[in-house]
CSV table of C-alpha atoms in Angstrom, one decimal:
chain,number,residue,atom,x,y,z
A,1,MET,CA,-65.9,-125.0,51.8
A,2,VAL,CA,-69.2,-126.5,53.1
A,3,PRO,CA,-71.5,-124.3,51.0
A,4,PHE,CA,-69.3,-124.9,47.9
A,5,ALA,CA,-69.5,-128.7,48.5
A,6,ALA,CA,-73.3,-128.5,49.0
A,7,ALA,CA,-73.8,-126.5,45.8
A,8,PHE,CA,-71.6,-128.9,43.9
A,9,GLY,CA,-73.5,-131.9,45.3
A,10,TYR,CA,-76.8,-130.3,44.3
A,11,SER,CA,-75.5,-129.6,40.8
A,12,LEU,CA,-74.2,-133.2,40.5
A,13,LEU,CA,-77.6,-134.7,41.5
A,14,TYR,CA,-79.5,-132.3,39.2
A,15,SER,CA,-77.2,-133.2,36.3
A,16,PHE,CA,-78.0,-136.9,36.7
A,17,GLY,CA,-81.7,-136.2,37.0
A,18,ILE,CA,-82.0,-137.3,40.6
A,19,ILE,CA,-83.5,-134.0,41.7
A,20,GLY,CA,-85.3,-131.4,39.6
A,21,VAL,CA,-89.0,-130.6,39.1
A,22,VAL,CA,-89.4,-132.3,35.8
A,23,ASN,CA,-86.8,-135.0,36.2
A,24,ASP,CA,-87.9,-138.7,36.7
A,25,GLY,CA,-84.8,-140.2,38.3
A,26,PHE,CA,-81.2,-141.2,37.5
A,27,THR,CA,-80.2,-140.8,33.9
A,28,LEU,CA,-77.1,-140.2,31.9
A,29,GLU,CA,-79.2,-138.6,29.1
A,30,PHE,CA,-78.3,-135.0,30.1
A,31,TRP,CA,-74.5,-135.7,30.1
A,32,ALA,CA,-74.8,-137.6,26.7
A,33,GLU,CA,-76.8,-134.6,25.2
A,34,VAL,CA,-74.2,-132.1,26.3
A,35,PHE,CA,-71.4,-134.1,24.8
A,36,ARG,CA,-73.5,-134.8,21.6
A,37,SER,CA,-74.3,-131.1,21.1
A,38,GLY,CA,-70.6,-130.1,21.5
A,39,ALA,CA,-71.7,-126.8,23.2
A,40,PHE,CA,-69.5,-127.4,26.3
A,41,LEU,CA,-66.4,-128.2,24.2
A,42,ASP,CA,-66.9,-125.2,22.0
A,43,ALA,CA,-67.4,-122.9,25.0
A,44,LEU,CA,-64.4,-124.5,26.7
A,45,ILE,CA,-62.1,-124.0,23.7
A,46,TYR,CA,-63.5,-120.4,23.2
A,47,SER,CA,-63.0,-119.6,26.9
A,48,VAL,CA,-59.5,-121.1,27.1
A,49,THR,CA,-58.4,-119.2,23.9
A,50,ILE,CA,-59.7,-115.9,25.2
A,51,ALA,CA,-58.2,-116.4,28.7
A,52,LEU,CA,-54.9,-117.5,27.2
A,53,ILE,CA,-54.6,-114.6,24.8
A,54,SER,CA,-55.7,-112.0,27.5
A,55,VAL,CA,-53.3,-113.4,30.1
A,56,PHE,CA,-50.4,-113.7,27.6
A,57,ILE,CA,-50.8,-110.1,26.3
A,58,SER,CA,-51.4,-108.7,29.8
A,59,VAL,CA,-48.3,-110.5,31.2
A,60,THR,CA,-46.1,-109.6,28.2
A,61,ALA,CA,-47.2,-105.9,28.3
A,62,ALA,CA,-46.8,-105.7,32.1
A,63,LEU,CA,-43.3,-107.2,31.9
A,64,TRP,CA,-42.3,-104.7,29.2
A,65,PHE,CA,-43.7,-101.8,31.2
A,66,THR,CA,-42.0,-103.0,34.4
A,67,LEU,CA,-38.6,-103.6,32.9
A,68,LYS,CA,-38.6,-100.5,30.6
A,69,PHE,CA,-40.2,-97.9,32.9
A,70,GLN,CA,-39.8,-99.3,36.4
A,71,LYS,CA,-38.5,-96.0,37.7
A,72,LYS,CA,-41.2,-93.9,36.0
A,73,LEU,CA,-44.0,-96.2,37.1
A,74,ARG,CA,-43.3,-95.1,40.7
A,75,GLY,CA,-44.3,-91.5,39.9
A,76,LYS,CA,-47.5,-90.2,41.4
A,77,ILE,CA,-49.4,-89.6,38.2
A,78,VAL,CA,-48.3,-92.8,36.6
A,79,SER,CA,-49.1,-94.8,39.7
A,80,PHE,CA,-52.6,-93.3,39.7
A,81,MET,CA,-53.1,-94.3,36.1
A,82,ILE,CA,-52.1,-97.9,37.0
A,83,TYR,CA,-54.3,-98.0,40.1
A,84,LEU,CA,-57.4,-96.5,38.5
A,85,PRO,CA,-58.3,-99.4,36.1
A,86,LEU,CA,-58.1,-101.7,39.1
A,87,ALA,CA,-60.9,-99.8,40.8
A,88,ILE,CA,-63.2,-100.1,37.7
A,89,PRO,CA,-65.5,-103.1,37.8
A,90,GLY,CA,-65.5,-105.4,34.8
A,91,ILE,CA,-69.1,-104.6,34.0
A,92,VAL,CA,-68.4,-100.8,33.9
A,93,ALA,CA,-65.4,-101.4,31.7
A,94,ALA,CA,-67.5,-103.4,29.4
A,95,PHE,CA,-70.1,-100.6,29.1
A,96,PHE,CA,-67.4,-98.1,28.4
A,97,THR,CA,-66.1,-100.4,25.7
A,98,VAL,CA,-69.6,-100.5,24.1
A,99,GLN,CA,-69.7,-96.7,24.1
A,100,ILE,CA,-66.2,-96.5,22.5
A,101,LEU,CA,-65.9,-99.5,20.2
A,102,SER,CA,-69.5,-100.2,19.0
A,103,LYS,CA,-70.6,-99.4,15.5
A,104,SER,CA,-72.4,-96.3,16.8
A,105,GLY,CA,-69.6,-95.5,19.4
A,106,LEU,CA,-67.0,-92.8,19.8
A,107,PHE,CA,-64.4,-94.3,17.5
A,108,SER,CA,-66.9,-95.0,14.8
A,109,ARG,CA,-68.1,-91.4,14.9
A,110,PHE,CA,-64.5,-90.0,14.8
A,111,SER,CA,-63.7,-92.4,11.9
A,112,TYR,CA,-66.8,-91.0,10.1
A,113,LEU,CA,-65.9,-87.4,10.8
A,114,LEU,CA,-62.3,-87.9,9.6
A,115,GLY,CA,-63.6,-89.6,6.5
A,116,PHE,CA,-62.2,-93.0,7.1
A,117,THR,CA,-65.6,-94.6,7.0
A,118,SER,CA,-68.8,-93.5,5.1
A,119,GLY,CA,-71.3,-94.9,7.6
A,120,ILE,CA,-71.9,-97.3,10.5
A,121,THR,CA,-71.6,-100.4,8.4
A,122,ASP,CA,-68.1,-99.6,7.3
A,123,PHE,CA,-66.8,-99.6,10.8
A,124,PRO,CA,-65.4,-103.0,11.8
A,125,ASP,CA,-67.0,-105.2,14.4
A,126,LEU,CA,-65.0,-104.7,17.5
A,127,ILE,CA,-67.6,-105.8,20.0
A,128,ASN,CA,-69.9,-108.9,19.9
A,129,ASP,CA,-67.5,-110.0,17.2
A,130,GLN,CA,-66.3,-113.5,16.2
A,131,TYR,CA,-62.7,-112.8,17.4
A,132,ALA,CA,-63.8,-111.5,20.8
A,133,ILE,CA,-61.7,-108.4,20.3
A,134,GLY,CA,-63.9,-106.4,22.7
A,135,ILE,CA,-63.7,-109.0,25.4
A,136,ILE,CA,-60.0,-109.4,25.2
A,137,LEU,CA,-59.4,-105.6,25.3
A,138,VAL,CA,-61.4,-105.2,28.4
A,139,LEU,CA,-59.9,-108.2,30.1
A,140,ILE,CA,-56.4,-106.9,29.3
A,141,SER,CA,-57.3,-103.4,30.6
A,142,VAL,CA,-58.5,-104.9,33.9
A,143,VAL,CA,-55.8,-107.5,34.4
A,144,MET,CA,-52.6,-105.8,33.1
A,145,PRO,CA,-52.4,-103.0,35.8
A,146,PHE,CA,-52.5,-105.8,38.4
A,147,PHE,CA,-49.6,-107.6,36.8
A,148,VAL,CA,-47.6,-104.3,36.6
A,149,LEU,CA,-48.0,-103.8,40.3
A,150,LEU,CA,-47.2,-107.4,41.0
A,151,PHE,CA,-44.1,-107.3,38.9
A,152,LEU,CA,-42.9,-104.0,40.4
A,153,ASN,CA,-43.2,-105.5,43.8
A,154,VAL,CA,-41.2,-108.6,42.8
A,155,TYR,CA,-38.6,-106.3,41.1
A,156,ASP,CA,-38.0,-104.6,44.5
A,157,ASN,CA,-38.1,-107.6,46.7
A,158,GLU,CA,-35.8,-109.7,44.5
A,159,ARG,CA,-33.4,-106.7,44.1
A,160,LEU,CA,-33.6,-107.0,40.4
A,161,ASP,CA,-31.8,-103.7,39.8
A,162,GLN,CA,-28.7,-105.1,41.5
A,163,LEU,CA,-29.1,-108.5,39.8
A,164,THR,CA,-29.2,-106.9,36.4
A,165,GLU,CA,-26.1,-104.8,37.3
A,166,LEU,CA,-24.4,-107.9,38.4
A,167,ALA,CA,-25.3,-109.7,35.2
A,168,ARG,CA,-23.9,-106.9,33.1
A,169,SER,CA,-20.7,-106.8,35.2
A,170,LEU,CA,-20.4,-110.6,34.5
A,171,GLY,CA,-20.5,-109.8,30.8
A,172,ALA,CA,-24.2,-110.2,29.9
A,173,SER,CA,-25.7,-108.1,27.1
A,174,ASN,CA,-29.0,-106.3,27.7
A,175,SER,CA,-31.0,-109.1,26.0
A,176,GLN,CA,-29.1,-111.8,27.9
A,177,THR,CA,-29.8,-109.9,31.1
A,178,ILE,CA,-33.5,-109.8,30.3
A,179,TRP,CA,-33.8,-113.4,29.2
A,180,ARG,CA,-31.5,-115.0,31.7
A,181,VAL,CA,-32.1,-112.9,34.8
A,182,SER,CA,-35.0,-110.5,34.8
A,183,LEU,CA,-37.7,-112.7,33.2
A,184,PRO,CA,-36.9,-115.9,35.0
A,185,VAL,CA,-36.7,-114.2,38.4
A,186,ILE,CA,-40.0,-112.4,37.9
A,187,LEU,CA,-41.9,-115.3,36.4
A,188,ARG,CA,-40.6,-117.8,38.9
A,189,LYS,CA,-42.1,-115.7,41.7
A,190,THR,CA,-45.4,-115.0,40.0
A,191,TRP,CA,-46.3,-118.0,37.8
A,192,THR,CA,-48.8,-119.3,40.3
A,193,LEU,CA,-50.7,-116.0,40.4
A,194,ILE,CA,-50.6,-115.8,36.6
A,195,ALA,CA,-52.1,-119.3,36.4
A,196,LEU,CA,-54.8,-118.4,38.9
A,197,TYR,CA,-55.6,-115.3,36.9
A,198,PHE,CA,-56.0,-117.5,33.8
A,199,ILE,CA,-58.5,-119.7,35.8
A,200,PHE,CA,-60.2,-116.5,37.0
A,201,LEU,CA,-60.6,-115.2,33.4
A,202,LEU,CA,-61.8,-118.6,32.2
A,203,GLY,CA,-64.9,-118.0,34.4
A,204,ALA,CA,-65.4,-114.4,33.4
A,205,TYR,CA,-69.1,-113.5,33.1
A,206,GLU,CA,-70.2,-109.9,32.9
A,207,VAL,CA,-67.6,-108.9,30.2
A,208,PRO,CA,-68.4,-111.7,27.7
A,209,LEU,CA,-72.1,-111.4,28.5
A,210,ILE,CA,-72.1,-107.7,27.3
A,211,LEU,CA,-69.3,-107.9,24.6
A,212,GLY,CA,-69.5,-111.5,23.5
A,213,GLN,CA,-71.3,-113.0,20.5
A,214,GLU,CA,-74.3,-115.4,20.4
A,215,SER,CA,-72.2,-118.5,19.7
A,216,PRO,CA,-69.9,-119.8,20.9
A,217,GLN,CA,-70.1,-118.2,24.4
A,218,MET,CA,-67.7,-118.3,27.3
A,219,LEU,CA,-68.4,-121.0,29.9
A,220,SER,CA,-70.0,-118.9,32.6
A,221,VAL,CA,-72.4,-117.2,30.0
A,222,LEU,CA,-73.3,-120.7,28.6
A,223,ILE,CA,-74.0,-122.1,32.0
A,224,VAL,CA,-76.2,-119.2,33.1
A,225,ARG,CA,-78.0,-119.3,29.7
A,226,GLU,CA,-78.7,-123.1,30.1
A,227,LEU,CA,-79.9,-122.7,33.7
A,228,LYS,CA,-82.3,-119.9,32.8
A,229,GLN,CA,-84.0,-121.7,29.9
A,230,PHE,CA,-87.7,-121.7,29.6
A,231,ASP,CA,-87.6,-125.4,28.7
A,232,LEU,CA,-87.2,-126.9,32.2
A,233,THR,CA,-86.0,-130.2,30.8
A,234,LYS,CA,-82.8,-128.3,29.6
A,235,ILE,CA,-81.9,-127.0,33.0
A,236,SER,CA,-80.1,-130.3,33.9
A,237,GLU,CA,-77.8,-129.7,30.9
A,238,GLY,CA,-76.8,-126.4,32.5
A,239,TYR,CA,-75.9,-128.3,35.6
A,240,VAL,CA,-73.8,-130.8,33.6
A,241,VAL,CA,-71.8,-127.9,32.1
A,242,ALA,CA,-71.4,-126.4,35.6
A,243,VAL,CA,-70.2,-129.7,37.1
A,244,MET,CA,-67.7,-130.3,34.3
A,245,TYR,CA,-66.4,-126.7,34.6
A,246,THR,CA,-66.1,-127.0,38.4
A,247,ILE,CA,-64.2,-130.3,38.1
A,248,LEU,CA,-61.8,-128.9,35.5
A,249,VAL,CA,-61.0,-125.8,37.5
A,250,SER,CA,-60.7,-127.8,40.8
A,251,ILE,CA,-58.2,-130.2,39.2
A,252,ALA,CA,-56.2,-127.3,37.7
A,253,THR,CA,-56.1,-125.5,41.0
A,254,ILE,CA,-55.1,-128.6,43.0
A,255,LEU,CA,-52.3,-129.4,40.4
A,256,LEU,CA,-51.2,-125.8,40.7
A,257,PHE,CA,-50.9,-125.7,44.4
A,258,SER,CA,-49.5,-129.2,44.8
A,259,LYS,CA,-46.7,-128.3,42.3
A,260,ARG,CA,-46.1,-125.1,44.3
A,261,SER,CA,-45.9,-126.8,47.6
A,262,THR,CA,-43.5,-129.4,46.1
A,263,GLU,CA,-41.2,-126.5,44.9
A,264,ASN,CA,-41.4,-124.8,48.3
A,265,GLY,CA,-40.8,-128.0,50.2
B,1,MET,CA,0.8,-100.1,35.0
B,2,PHE,CA,-2.1,-102.5,34.4
B,3,LEU,CA,-4.8,-100.3,35.9
B,4,GLU,CA,-4.6,-96.6,35.4
B,5,VAL,CA,-7.2,-94.3,36.7
B,6,HIS,CA,-6.6,-90.6,36.1
B,7,ASP,CA,-8.5,-87.7,37.6
B,8,ILE,CA,-11.9,-89.2,37.9
B,9,GLU,CA,-14.6,-86.9,39.2
B,10,LYS,CA,-18.2,-87.7,40.2
B,11,SER,CA,-20.8,-85.4,41.7
B,12,TYR,CA,-24.5,-85.8,42.5
B,13,ASN,CA,-26.5,-82.6,42.8
B,14,LYS,CA,-23.4,-80.6,42.7
B,15,GLU,CA,-22.0,-82.5,45.7
B,16,ALA,CA,-18.6,-84.1,44.9
B,17,ILE,CA,-18.8,-87.8,45.7
B,18,VAL,CA,-15.4,-88.7,44.2
B,19,SER,CA,-12.7,-86.2,43.2
B,20,GLU,CA,-9.3,-86.3,41.7
B,21,LEU,CA,-9.3,-90.1,41.9
B,22,ASN,CA,-5.9,-91.5,40.7
B,23,ILE,CA,-4.9,-95.2,40.9
B,24,ASN,CA,-2.0,-97.1,39.4
B,25,LEU,CA,-2.0,-100.8,40.0
B,26,GLU,CA,0.3,-103.5,38.7
B,27,LYS,CA,-1.0,-106.8,37.3
B,28,HIS,CA,-1.8,-109.6,39.7
B,29,LYS,CA,-1.7,-107.2,42.7
B,30,THR,CA,-4.5,-106.3,45.2
B,31,LEU,CA,-5.0,-102.7,46.3
B,32,SER,CA,-7.0,-102.6,49.5
B,33,ILE,CA,-8.9,-99.4,50.2
B,34,LEU,CA,-9.9,-98.5,53.7
B,35,GLY,CA,-12.8,-96.0,54.1
B,36,ARG,CA,-15.7,-95.3,56.3
B,37,SER,CA,-19.3,-95.6,55.1
B,38,GLY,CA,-20.4,-92.9,52.7
B,39,CYS,CA,-16.8,-91.9,51.7
B,40,GLY,CA,-17.4,-92.7,48.0
B,41,LYS,CA,-15.9,-96.2,47.9
B,42,THR,CA,-18.9,-97.9,46.2
B,43,THR,CA,-19.3,-95.1,43.7
B,44,MET,CA,-15.6,-95.3,42.9
B,45,LEU,CA,-15.8,-99.1,42.2
B,46,LYS,CA,-19.0,-98.8,40.2
B,47,MET,CA,-17.4,-96.1,38.0
B,48,ILE,CA,-14.5,-98.3,37.3
B,49,ALA,CA,-16.8,-101.2,36.6
B,50,GLY,CA,-18.9,-99.1,34.2
B,51,LEU,CA,-22.0,-99.4,36.3
B,52,THR,CA,-22.1,-95.7,37.2
B,53,PRO,CA,-21.1,-93.1,34.6
B,54,ILE,CA,-18.1,-90.8,35.3
B,55,ASP,CA,-18.3,-87.0,35.0
B,56,GLN,CA,-14.7,-86.8,33.8
B,57,GLY,CA,-11.4,-88.6,33.8
B,58,VAL,CA,-9.8,-91.6,32.2
B,59,ILE,CA,-9.7,-95.3,33.0
B,60,LYS,CA,-7.2,-97.5,31.3
B,61,LEU,CA,-6.9,-101.3,31.6
B,62,ASP,CA,-3.7,-102.8,30.2
B,63,GLY,CA,-3.1,-99.7,28.2
B,64,VAL,CA,-6.6,-99.6,26.7
B,65,ARG,CA,-9.1,-96.9,27.5
B,66,VAL,CA,-12.2,-98.5,29.0
B,67,ASP,CA,-14.2,-95.7,30.4
B,68,GLU,CA,-16.2,-95.3,27.2
B,69,ILE,CA,-16.9,-99.1,26.9
B,70,GLU,CA,-20.1,-100.5,28.3
B,71,ALA,CA,-19.9,-102.5,31.6
B,72,SER,CA,-20.5,-105.9,30.0
B,73,LYS,CA,-17.5,-105.5,27.7
B,74,ARG,CA,-14.9,-104.2,30.1
B,75,ASN,CA,-14.0,-107.6,31.6
B,76,ILE,CA,-14.2,-106.0,35.0
B,77,VAL,CA,-16.3,-107.8,37.6
B,78,TYR,CA,-17.9,-106.0,40.5
B,79,LEU,CA,-18.6,-108.1,43.6
B,80,TYR,CA,-21.4,-106.7,45.8
B,81,GLN,CA,-21.3,-106.1,49.5
B,82,GLU,CA,-24.2,-108.6,49.9
B,83,ASP,CA,-23.9,-112.3,48.9
B,84,LEU,CA,-26.0,-111.5,45.8
B,85,LEU,CA,-26.7,-114.7,43.9
B,86,PHE,CA,-29.2,-115.3,41.1
B,87,PRO,CA,-32.2,-116.7,43.1
B,88,HIS,CA,-33.5,-118.8,40.2
B,89,LEU,CA,-30.2,-120.7,39.6
B,90,SER,CA,-28.5,-123.4,41.6
B,91,VAL,CA,-25.0,-123.0,43.0
B,92,PHE,CA,-23.6,-124.8,40.0
B,93,GLU,CA,-25.5,-122.5,37.5
B,94,ASN,CA,-24.7,-119.4,39.5
B,95,ILE,CA,-21.0,-120.1,39.1
B,96,ALA,CA,-21.5,-121.1,35.4
B,97,PHE,CA,-23.4,-117.9,34.6
B,98,GLY,CA,-20.5,-115.9,33.2
B,99,LEU,CA,-19.4,-118.9,31.0
B,100,ARG,CA,-22.9,-119.7,29.8
B,101,ILE,CA,-23.4,-116.1,28.5
B,102,LYS,CA,-20.1,-116.4,26.6
B,103,LYS,CA,-21.7,-119.5,25.0
B,104,ILE,CA,-18.8,-121.7,26.0
B,105,LYS,CA,-19.4,-125.4,25.3
B,106,ASP,CA,-21.3,-127.3,28.0
B,107,HIS,CA,-18.5,-129.9,28.7
B,108,ILE,CA,-15.9,-127.1,29.2
B,109,VAL,CA,-18.3,-125.2,31.5
B,110,ASP,CA,-19.0,-128.4,33.5
B,111,ASP,CA,-15.3,-129.1,34.0
B,112,ARG,CA,-14.4,-125.6,35.0
B,113,VAL,CA,-17.4,-125.2,37.4
B,114,ILE,CA,-16.6,-128.6,39.0
B,115,GLU,CA,-13.0,-127.4,39.5
B,116,MET,CA,-14.1,-124.1,40.9
B,117,ILE,CA,-16.5,-125.8,43.3
B,118,GLU,CA,-13.6,-127.8,44.6
B,119,ASN,CA,-11.4,-124.7,45.0
B,120,LEU,CA,-14.3,-123.0,46.9
B,121,GLU,CA,-14.6,-126.2,49.1
B,122,LEU,CA,-18.3,-126.4,48.1
B,123,GLN,CA,-18.4,-130.1,47.0
B,124,GLY,CA,-21.9,-131.5,47.4
B,125,HIS,CA,-23.6,-128.1,47.2
B,126,GLY,CA,-23.7,-127.7,43.4
B,127,SER,CA,-27.3,-128.6,43.0
B,128,LYS,CA,-28.5,-126.6,46.0
B,129,MET,CA,-30.4,-123.3,45.5
B,130,PRO,CA,-29.1,-120.1,47.1
B,131,HIS,CA,-31.6,-120.1,49.9
B,132,GLN,CA,-30.4,-123.6,51.0
B,133,ILE,CA,-26.8,-122.6,51.8
B,134,SER,CA,-25.2,-120.3,54.5
B,135,GLY,CA,-24.1,-116.7,54.1
B,136,GLY,CA,-20.5,-117.7,54.0
B,137,GLN,CA,-21.1,-120.3,51.3
B,138,ARG,CA,-23.2,-117.8,49.3
B,139,GLN,CA,-20.3,-115.4,49.4
B,140,ARG,CA,-18.0,-118.2,48.2
B,141,VAL,CA,-20.3,-118.9,45.3
B,142,ALA,CA,-20.3,-115.2,44.4
B,143,PHE,CA,-16.5,-115.3,44.5
B,144,GLY,CA,-16.3,-118.3,42.3
B,145,ARG,CA,-18.8,-116.9,39.8
B,146,ALA,CA,-16.7,-113.7,39.5
B,147,ILE,CA,-13.3,-115.5,39.2
B,148,ILE,CA,-14.3,-118.2,36.8
B,149,THR,CA,-14.8,-115.7,34.0
B,150,ASN,CA,-11.1,-114.8,34.4
B,151,PRO,CA,-11.8,-111.0,34.7
B,152,ALA,CA,-9.0,-108.6,34.0
B,153,LEU,CA,-9.9,-106.8,37.2
B,154,LEU,CA,-12.0,-107.8,40.2
B,155,LEU,CA,-13.7,-105.1,42.3
B,156,LEU,CA,-14.6,-106.2,45.8
B,157,ASP,CA,-17.0,-104.0,47.7
B,158,GLU,CA,-16.7,-104.9,51.4
B,159,PRO,CA,-17.3,-108.5,50.4
B,160,PHE,CA,-17.1,-109.9,54.0
B,161,GLY,CA,-19.0,-107.0,55.7
B,162,SER,CA,-22.0,-109.2,56.5
B,163,LEU,CA,-20.1,-112.2,57.8
B,164,ASP,CA,-19.4,-113.2,61.4
B,165,ALA,CA,-15.8,-113.0,62.6
B,166,GLY,CA,-15.0,-116.7,62.1
B,167,THR,CA,-16.4,-117.0,58.6
B,168,ARG,CA,-14.8,-113.7,57.7
B,169,LYS,CA,-11.4,-115.0,58.7
B,170,ASN,CA,-11.9,-118.2,56.6
B,171,MET,CA,-13.0,-116.0,53.6
B,172,GLN,CA,-10.0,-113.8,53.9
B,173,THR,CA,-7.8,-116.9,53.7
B,174,LEU,CA,-9.8,-118.3,50.8
B,175,PHE,CA,-9.5,-115.0,48.9
B,176,LEU,CA,-5.7,-114.8,49.4
B,177,ARG,CA,-5.4,-118.4,48.1
B,178,LEU,CA,-7.7,-117.8,45.1
B,179,ALA,CA,-6.0,-114.5,44.3
B,180,LYS,CA,-2.7,-116.4,44.1
B,181,THR,CA,-4.0,-119.4,42.2
B,182,PHE,CA,-5.9,-117.4,39.6
B,183,ASN,CA,-3.5,-114.4,39.4
B,184,ILE,CA,-6.2,-111.9,40.3
B,185,THR,CA,-5.8,-108.2,40.0
B,186,SER,CA,-8.2,-106.5,42.4
B,187,LEU,CA,-9.4,-103.5,44.3
B,188,PHE,CA,-10.5,-104.6,47.7
B,189,VAL,CA,-12.7,-102.1,49.6
B,190,THR,CA,-13.2,-102.5,53.3
B,191,HIS,CA,-14.0,-100.5,56.4
B,192,ASP,CA,-12.0,-103.0,58.6
B,193,LEU,CA,-8.5,-101.8,59.4
B,194,LYS,CA,-7.1,-105.3,59.9
B,195,GLU,CA,-8.6,-106.6,56.8
B,196,ALA,CA,-7.2,-103.7,54.8
B,197,ILE,CA,-3.7,-104.5,56.0
B,198,LEU,CA,-4.1,-108.3,55.5
B,199,MET,CA,-5.6,-108.3,52.0
B,200,GLY,CA,-3.7,-105.8,50.1
B,201,ASP,CA,-0.3,-105.8,48.4
B,202,GLU,CA,-0.8,-102.0,48.5
B,203,ILE,CA,-3.0,-100.0,50.8
B,204,ALA,CA,-5.0,-96.8,50.3
B,205,TYR,CA,-7.3,-94.7,52.5
B,206,MET,CA,-10.4,-93.0,51.2
B,207,ASP,CA,-12.0,-90.0,52.9
B,208,LYS,CA,-14.7,-87.6,51.5
B,209,GLY,CA,-14.2,-88.8,48.0
B,210,LYS,CA,-10.4,-88.5,48.0
B,211,LEU,CA,-8.1,-91.5,47.8
B,212,LYS,CA,-4.6,-91.5,49.3
B,213,ILE,CA,-2.4,-94.4,48.3
B,214,TYR,CA,0.5,-95.3,50.6
B,215,LYS,CA,3.9,-96.2,49.3
B,216,ASP,CA,4.3,-98.9,51.9
B,217,ARG,CA,2.6,-100.5,54.9
B,218,SER,CA,4.5,-98.5,57.5
B,219,SER,CA,3.5,-95.1,56.1
B,220,PHE,CA,-0.2,-96.4,56.2
B,221,ILE,CA,0.2,-97.4,59.8
B,222,ASN,CA,1.9,-94.2,60.8
B,223,ASP,CA,-0.6,-91.9,59.2
B,224,PRO,CA,-3.0,-90.7,62.0
B,225,GLU,CA,-5.8,-90.3,59.5
B,226,THR,CA,-6.1,-94.1,58.9
B,227,GLY,CA,-6.8,-94.8,62.6
B,228,VAL,CA,-4.2,-97.5,63.0
B,229,LEU,CA,-2.2,-95.5,65.6
B,230,ALA,CA,-5.4,-94.8,67.6
B,231,GLU,CA,-6.3,-98.5,67.4
B,232,THR,CA,-2.9,-99.6,68.5
B,233,GLU,CA,-2.9,-97.2,71.4
B,234,PHE,CA,-6.4,-98.4,72.5
B,235,TRP,CA,-5.2,-102.1,72.7
B,236,LYS,CA,-1.9,-101.0,74.5
B,237,GLN,CA,-3.9,-99.0,77.0
B,238,LEU,CA,-6.3,-101.9,77.6
B,239,LYS,CA,-3.4,-104.2,78.2
B,240,THR,CA,-1.7,-101.8,80.6
B,241,GLU,CA,-4.9,-101.4,82.6
B,242,GLN,CA,-5.4,-105.2,82.9
B,243,PHE,CA,-1.9,-106.0,84.2
């Protein structure tokens, strides 16, 4: 907590020009400039959108796998296939994705060999693209297995197999059992972790750095870019973005846990 | 007969779990079934409820064959051994579950649930969550939730097995009252001799997947297999030793 508070204090002072090699003292100019340029807002909207889509698809797919194949998912081979992506670092997954989805990658070559495309330019942009397809695919592949394991665990602990049998015995159809029992029981137990994963993805760095486009960029990438500028007068703007991002994430986390403790209490 | 079960068979890995199962039960009657753990009681109930498929045989309810109908459409409710409540729903909503899925109007659901809560003597607990009430209260909620849907047949799988002696006695009294009030037809499975005798209009004994139904209480008591004679002898001997 102390190092975090110290780093935050340092960033805050830097953002107001109180410290910094080329700064001359307190000013609101850096904050005004960040708001004027709109870079923070663009990056925030871009990051929130990517994190939301990734979490939504991951959670939906993991729920489907869990409810549909919960018995098969406990098999040795399938378990191994779930655990494996968890052991692959994001940066490695991003490089794999470049090898597979780039214009000169594996899929592009197959597509050329099969006659679907006549050259590199015909293959669609799946990485460094405006829709962040590459980023979202990698985030899903990294996050979804975790959710499958989490949901399987809740499935067992909450005795969902018995609860679904009970619901059927009380007259619930398959879809009523899913919507009124399985989903509420699982999501009620896991929504905090899902929200935390959303916050975690909001700050993703390596994956969007490798697979993202030039502009807009995800928040972490934007912050590091600003902090490493050759123009030293711009560094303070990087700290402004970092401070705003930290405040936003801290507020979200506090709200999350205060709501959780209210529910538990 | 209201419930007719003919020659039901069930095996797992070639091992017979239930064989030659035959039951005939009149409407608004309770058949209590005594049996030790692992004798096939739960499998028998789950097959009648449609939660476990049967290998062969016929199940009829009020003259209609139901063994090929899916569980949710049989109007047979299976009550678990444990006080299994939906953890995300309050006591009120747990009881209302069966009515909500039938899309009954809210004001009717409210009236019926409030009435059921009174019958279960659970006034003031409606808004509580399952983890905020005791084991006995949870089992009452499970009862209420099963009965409120007005099932044609109620299957009770050792419903008081996890309760202490005092709570168990209260629950037995409650069940007998509710069975009378709501004209319940039920199969009541238990491993407790006294409970089997108290709860059933008819009594049966299950052993190694085979069910034997007794024509009256005395033939059940006099059959050495049921263990009633041994139990009586034990208490008699204890009394003789003491005095």
